[in-house]
Amino acid sequence: MIIDSQELEENYHASADVVIVGSGAGGAPMAYKLAQAGWKVILLEEGRNNNPADLNRNSWEAMKEMYRDSGMLATLGTPSIPLPLGLTLGGTTVINSGTCFRTPEKVFAEWKEKFGLSEVQYADLIPLFEESEKMIHVQEAPYELLGTNNQMFAEGARKLGLHGRPLMRNVINCKGAGICAFGCPEHAKQSMERNFLPAASELGATIITSARAEKIITQKKTAKGVEGSFLDAKRKRRTKFRIDAPVVVLSCGAIYTPYLLLNNGMANCSRQVGRNLHIHPAAKVIAMFDEAIDAWNGVPQGYYVDDYAGEGIMFEGFFLPPAILSFALPAMGMKLKKYMADYRKMAGFGIMVTDTSHGRVIKGLNHSPLIFYNLNETDTAKFVKGVEIAARVYLAAGANKILVPIHGIDEITCEADLQKLHDVKIKPGHLELSAFHPMGTCRMGDDAKNSVVNSHLETHDVKGLFVADASVFPSSLGVNPQMSIMAFSLFAANYLLKNKSQYSV
Amino acid sequence: MIRQLSVREIKTLHALAQCIIPGGGQHPFSYRDVDYISFAKEMIANVPVHVRWFIHFNLWVIHYFSWLYLKRPALFSHLSFTEREFVLTCLSKSRWFLIRSIYILTSALLLIPLYKDERVMKAIGYFGFGHAGNKKGDTL
Ligand SMILES: Cc1cc2nc3c(=O)[nH]c(=O)nc-3n(C[C@H](O)[C@H](O)[C@H](O)COP(=O)(O)OP(=O)(O)OC[C@H]3O[C@@H](n4cnc5c(N)ncnc54)[C@H](O)[C@@H]3O)c2cc1C
Ligand code: SF4
């Protein structure tokens, strides 16, 4: 059953075998797996059960409805970086681009070396990747759906001898409508509310939307349930609720899980809750061509180039509707109007950097955490290199002008202009970035002194309290994280199924 | 209780709009065509408290301290168009990120309502929501 809390009585009180908080890439597979085994599952989601098709394909409406804080969440630091998160049934998967990568083996090996992770081997994850990929219909983006935006970059990359491929995506009958990040209006993208969640519901799970968990109930360092508030249509507290359960799984994402734990003063003997935040920051490079590209036509993130992935630089397609792109361009007044009048001739590609920088989430005001993050010089240098490569690719593809996200270097029109990237020392504060993949704030590891959860994702400090979301990754993954989150969540669910007697389920 | 835009802030926004989304140029739509004040109010009502403070703070800084770039005391809304444009260029090109972000966030309050307007989207040729238009053939 998927039900909005407004349909439930005041001071609702229920009990279950497990209460899961959050319905994104971490919470949804957990709910499905446990419900499949006959557990009584209650899943709480703060957002509503939105239907992207109702949002009239309007990016601002979608942001208001399905993004936390209308998409205005950002890090504090140099530079300040917008960090959008989903607030809807299905979590951030509803507003993501649908790109699917398995955890790189090299990254997993580094985690094992540094943090032990004694209970999990890469081989254990493979069937879990397969299970998730089957459930969410992962397939390679067909070339004809890539649109000219991705094809231009592909052409430039090929001329430079770089290797690219269409991305693997979780879609059925994608129409290339080009607004994945604002909710797929065609219901083609297979985000959590289209598969794991309805399947869990059919297996008996109760999924309550507009329900915000606020307090984790414990007794003698053992989880006992969750208390919180049901929200009204304006997202204000309507009434309190309480769910009793011997297993509590936090899947609120890498910002809100540590925030909840910090608010509860819980699971933090290691003092690592909220620390080690990696965000996998991204920069946009915009190219102008002589002819119309109509970059919104086709899958926005449909192609990637990974020749420099070993150095922590990944190239993936992107494009944005005019309202959002307009304030990302380095111009004002008439010059900006001129750029926007050429919107049809623009193409865009993103550069994502595996960050060695790290930040921290702390308690803020009024149900909003504060997120601190400063980019370091090493990562800045990776961005400069990435921008130079992307600009070369676009020049090779025939672009007449490239707008780069570096302060003071607005336009690149020829190879000689690339020298500008080396003429001045580019500092972190000179970059205009955004980020979409926060992780690391409740990292996993064998040592309770420097990690928050063990490798089956149970907190070291509180028996029965699990974290299954992007918070648990000890370092930046270097690829889009949703598949890794799903696989680790299923791993923890399998652990629970094997050990249920320990939790009196 | 959320603090909404004051009369002074509304005046500053009008003065900003004339420079950031001016009339004329490559497409006909400008500050005259959109209700950016309602948009700013909606934004203020929907963002977290620290972003709300930042919006008020930015408008306050622009209103009272723009003259620092001109070296003659005057409130932003009292400056000529050219002077306002100069101040905004200085803010947007500052090498200090915090100063640049004053410009970025404030300009978003004006640019989003303009470019989310269907008439403007059509004028720049964005019809969105189409199907994939593969202009490059179908082999890699
Ligand atoms: C624009 C964008 C594009 C992206 N593209 C990709 C991509 O192509 N591929 C990819 O792999 N990844 C992508 N990502 C990232 C990916 O979607 C996320 O990493 C992933 O969804 C995170 O999963 P999660 O379970 O950690 O958190 P989320 O999916 O964010 O889910 C957390 C859920 O918990 C809810 N919640 C939080 N606090 C509470 C509370 N107290 N009570 C109740 N509910 C609560 C939230 O409302 C939310 O629904 C993208 C992200 C963005 C923003
Ligand atoms: S490209 Fe369009 S149809 Fe395909 S998943 Fe994205 S929004 Fe949906």
PDB file of C-alpha atoms in Angstrom, chain A residues 284-288 328-332 335-336 339 387 391 400-414 417 420-421 424 426 430 432, chain B residues 89 92-94 100:
ATOM      1  CA  LYS A 284      29.627  22.529 -17.396  1.00  0.00           C
ATOM      2  CA  VAL A 285      31.250  23.382 -20.689  1.00  0.00           C
ATOM      3  CA  ILE A 286      28.946  25.023 -23.231  1.00  0.00           C
ATOM      4  CA  ALA A 287      29.819  25.129 -26.942  1.00  0.00           C
ATOM      5  CA  MET A 288      28.231  27.311 -29.600  1.00  0.00           C
ATOM      6  CA  ALA A 328      24.901  29.550 -15.514  1.00  0.00           C
ATOM      7  CA  LEU A 329      26.224  31.539 -18.482  1.00  0.00           C
ATOM      8  CA  PRO A 330      29.086  33.996 -17.980  1.00  0.00           C
ATOM      9  CA  ALA A 331      27.294  37.089 -19.289  1.00  0.00           C
ATOM     10  CA  MET A 332      24.799  39.782 -18.375  1.00  0.00           C
ATOM     11  CA  LYS A 335      25.385  39.830 -24.088  1.00  0.00           C
ATOM     12  CA  LEU A 336      23.371  37.252 -22.178  1.00  0.00           C
ATOM     13  CA  TYR A 339      23.734  33.993 -25.962  1.00  0.00           C
ATOM     14  CA  VAL A 387      37.884  21.847 -19.221  1.00  0.00           C
ATOM     15  CA  ALA A 391      37.174  22.479 -25.142  1.00  0.00           C
ATOM     16  CA  ASN A 400      32.882  28.396 -32.949  1.00  0.00           C
ATOM     17  CA  LYS A 401      32.953  29.400 -29.300  1.00  0.00           C
ATOM     18  CA  ILE A 402      33.235  27.614 -25.975  1.00  0.00           C
ATOM     19  CA  LEU A 403      32.032  29.047 -22.674  1.00  0.00           C
ATOM     20  CA  VAL A 404      33.999  27.630 -19.783  1.00  0.00           C
ATOM     21  CA  PRO A 405      33.104  27.638 -16.089  1.00  0.00           C
ATOM     22  CA  ILE A 406      36.269  29.429 -15.029  1.00  0.00           C
ATOM     23  CA  HIS A 407      36.194  32.986 -13.773  1.00  0.00           C
ATOM     24  CA  GLY A 408      38.088  35.374 -16.031  1.00  0.00           C
ATOM     25  CA  ILE A 409      38.186  33.014 -19.032  1.00  0.00           C
ATOM     26  CA  ASP A 410      34.784  33.490 -20.557  1.00  0.00           C
ATOM     27  CA  GLU A 411      35.215  32.387 -24.149  1.00  0.00           C
ATOM     28  CA  ILE A 412      37.530  30.075 -26.058  1.00  0.00           C
ATOM     29  CA  THR A 413      37.343  30.394 -29.823  1.00  0.00           C
ATOM     30  CA  CYS A 414      40.491  28.605 -31.055  1.00  0.00           C
ATOM     31  CA  ASP A 417      42.915  30.547 -26.598  1.00  0.00           C
ATOM     32  CA  LYS A 420      44.554  31.237 -21.254  1.00  0.00           C
ATOM     33  CA  LEU A 421      44.018  28.224 -19.005  1.00  0.00           C
ATOM     34  CA  VAL A 424      46.999  32.462 -14.703  1.00  0.00           C
ATOM     35  CA  ILE A 426      43.345  29.045 -11.425  1.00  0.00           C
ATOM     36  CA  HIS A 430      37.530  30.736  -9.790  1.00  0.00           C
ATOM     37  CA  GLU A 432      31.600  27.617 -11.163  1.00  0.00           C
TER      38      GLU A 432
ATOM     39  CA  THR B  89      29.747  43.829 -14.125  1.00  0.00           C
ATOM     40  CA  SER B  92      29.827  39.330 -11.670  1.00  0.00           C
ATOM     41  CA  LYS B  93      33.496  39.469 -12.609  1.00  0.00           C
ATOM     42  CA  SER B  94      34.896  39.702  -9.103  1.00  0.00           C
ATOM     43  CA  ARG B 100      30.316  36.748  -7.531  1.00  0.00           C
TER      44      ARG B 100
END
